[in-house]
GROMACS .gro file of C-alpha atoms in nm:
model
  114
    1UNK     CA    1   0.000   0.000   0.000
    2UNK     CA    2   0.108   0.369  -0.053
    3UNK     CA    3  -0.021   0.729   0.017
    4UNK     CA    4   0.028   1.031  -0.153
    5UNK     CA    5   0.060   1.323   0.052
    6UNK     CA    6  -0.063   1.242   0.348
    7UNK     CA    7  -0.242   1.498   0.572
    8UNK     CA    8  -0.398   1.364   0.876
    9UNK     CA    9  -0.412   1.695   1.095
   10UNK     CA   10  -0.701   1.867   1.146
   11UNK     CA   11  -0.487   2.196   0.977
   12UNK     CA   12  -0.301   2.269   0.660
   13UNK     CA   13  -0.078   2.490   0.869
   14UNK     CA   14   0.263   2.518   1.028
   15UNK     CA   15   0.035   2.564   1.377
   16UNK     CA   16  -0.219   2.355   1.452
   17UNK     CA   17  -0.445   2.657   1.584
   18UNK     CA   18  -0.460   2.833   1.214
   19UNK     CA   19  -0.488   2.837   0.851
   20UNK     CA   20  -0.756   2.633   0.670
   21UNK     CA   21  -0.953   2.357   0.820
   22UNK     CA   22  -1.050   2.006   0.726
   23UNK     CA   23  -1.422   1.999   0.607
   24UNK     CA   24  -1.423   1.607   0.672
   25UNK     CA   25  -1.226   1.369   0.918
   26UNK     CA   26  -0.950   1.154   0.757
   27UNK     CA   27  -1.153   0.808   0.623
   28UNK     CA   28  -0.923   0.623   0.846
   29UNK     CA   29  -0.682   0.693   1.180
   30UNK     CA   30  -0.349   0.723   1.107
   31UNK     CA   31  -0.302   0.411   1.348
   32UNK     CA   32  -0.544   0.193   1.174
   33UNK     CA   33  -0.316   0.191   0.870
   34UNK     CA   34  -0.185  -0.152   0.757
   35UNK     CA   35   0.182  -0.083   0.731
   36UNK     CA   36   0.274   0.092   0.427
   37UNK     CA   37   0.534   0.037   0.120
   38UNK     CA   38   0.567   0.340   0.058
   39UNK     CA   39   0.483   0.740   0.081
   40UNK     CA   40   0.502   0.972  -0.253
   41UNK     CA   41   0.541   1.336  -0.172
   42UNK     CA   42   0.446   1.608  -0.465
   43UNK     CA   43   0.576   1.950  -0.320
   44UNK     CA   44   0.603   2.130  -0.005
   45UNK     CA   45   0.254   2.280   0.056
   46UNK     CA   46   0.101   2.251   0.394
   47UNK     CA   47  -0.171   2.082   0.267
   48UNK     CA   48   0.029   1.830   0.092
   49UNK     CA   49   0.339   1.819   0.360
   50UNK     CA   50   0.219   1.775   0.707
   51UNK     CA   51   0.500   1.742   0.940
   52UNK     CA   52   0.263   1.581   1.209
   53UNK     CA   53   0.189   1.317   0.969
   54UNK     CA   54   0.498   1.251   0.814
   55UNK     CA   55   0.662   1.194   1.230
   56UNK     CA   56   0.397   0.907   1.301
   57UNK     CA   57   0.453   0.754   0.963
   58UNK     CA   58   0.821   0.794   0.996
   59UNK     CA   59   0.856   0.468   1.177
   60UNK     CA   60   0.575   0.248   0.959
   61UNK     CA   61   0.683   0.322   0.615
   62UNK     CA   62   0.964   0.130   0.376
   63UNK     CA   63   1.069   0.434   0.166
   64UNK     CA   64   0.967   0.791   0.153
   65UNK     CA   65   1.004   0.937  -0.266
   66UNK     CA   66   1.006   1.334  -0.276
   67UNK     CA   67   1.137   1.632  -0.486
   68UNK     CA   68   1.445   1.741  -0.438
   69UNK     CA   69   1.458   1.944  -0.122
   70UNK     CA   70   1.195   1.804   0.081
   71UNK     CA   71   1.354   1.498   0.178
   72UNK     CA   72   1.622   1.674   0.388
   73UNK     CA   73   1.230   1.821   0.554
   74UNK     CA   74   1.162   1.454   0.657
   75UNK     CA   75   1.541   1.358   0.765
   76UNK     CA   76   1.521   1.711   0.996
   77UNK     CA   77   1.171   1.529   1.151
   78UNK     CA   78   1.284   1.230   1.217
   79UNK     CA   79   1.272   0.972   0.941
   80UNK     CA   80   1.557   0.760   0.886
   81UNK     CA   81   1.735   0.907   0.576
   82UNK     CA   82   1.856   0.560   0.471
   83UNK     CA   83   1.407   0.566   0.377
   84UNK     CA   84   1.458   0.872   0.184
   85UNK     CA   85   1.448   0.877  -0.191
   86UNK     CA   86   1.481   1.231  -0.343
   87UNK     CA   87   1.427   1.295  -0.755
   88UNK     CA   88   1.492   1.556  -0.969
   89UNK     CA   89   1.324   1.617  -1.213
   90UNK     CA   90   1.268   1.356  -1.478
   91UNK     CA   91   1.417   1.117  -1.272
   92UNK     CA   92   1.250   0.818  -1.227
   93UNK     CA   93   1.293   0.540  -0.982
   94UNK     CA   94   1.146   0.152  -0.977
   95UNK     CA   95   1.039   0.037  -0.625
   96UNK     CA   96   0.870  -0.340  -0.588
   97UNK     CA   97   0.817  -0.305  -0.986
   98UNK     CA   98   0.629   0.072  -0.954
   99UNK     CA   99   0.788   0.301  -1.140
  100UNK     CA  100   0.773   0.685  -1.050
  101UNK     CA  101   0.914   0.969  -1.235
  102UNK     CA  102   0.933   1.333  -1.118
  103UNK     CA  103   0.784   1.564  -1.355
  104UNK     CA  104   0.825   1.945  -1.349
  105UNK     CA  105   0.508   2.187  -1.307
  106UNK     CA  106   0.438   2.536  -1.222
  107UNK     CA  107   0.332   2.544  -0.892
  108UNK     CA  108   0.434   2.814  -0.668
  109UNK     CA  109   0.558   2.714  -0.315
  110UNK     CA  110   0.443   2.879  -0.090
  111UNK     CA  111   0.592   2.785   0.296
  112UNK     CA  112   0.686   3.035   0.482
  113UNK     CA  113   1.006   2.996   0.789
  114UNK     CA  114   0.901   2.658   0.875
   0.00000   0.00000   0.00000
């Protein structure tokens, strides 16, 4: 099993008493999750990066695949770097026969100090 960007706080936010809210719970607890192959990561956005989730996955996940950049984010919190797989673009990876390849896009990032 893998995620994509997995946000299980209640906030998209650096702070977990602002910016935008969930409208729903997640469909499952983040400790009701069979373990997990794998985690891809698109960007840095808060709603897309969630430091909270990333710590209590840190632990439960075989390898972590991210952009350039935000997999020394996840070594800083706590995942094992030896779990981190970081592309640039066009790179492309094979993991358990799934292949992944980082494509470029506009997208602006937007996080701020943290």
């Amino acid at each position: 099993l893998w995620l994509t960007d997995p946000v299980f706080s209640r906030r998209a936010s650096p702070v977990p008493f602002a910016g935008p809210k969930r409208f729903h719970a997640p469909p499952i607890a983040l400790d009701e999750l069979p373990p997990l192959a794998g985690v891809i990561l698109s960007h840095n956005h808060y709603d897309h990066l969630d430091r909270a989730s990333i710590r209590a996955l840190a632990d439960r996940v075989g390898v972590f695949v991210a952009p350039l950049g935000v997999g020394d984010l996840l070594v800083r919190w706590g995942v094992d770097p030896a779990k981190v797989r970081q592309l640039d673009w066009w790179d492309a990876i094979t993991i358990d026969g799934l292949q992944l390849t980082a494509t470029p896009s506009q997208h602006f990032s937007g996080r701020g100090l943290f």
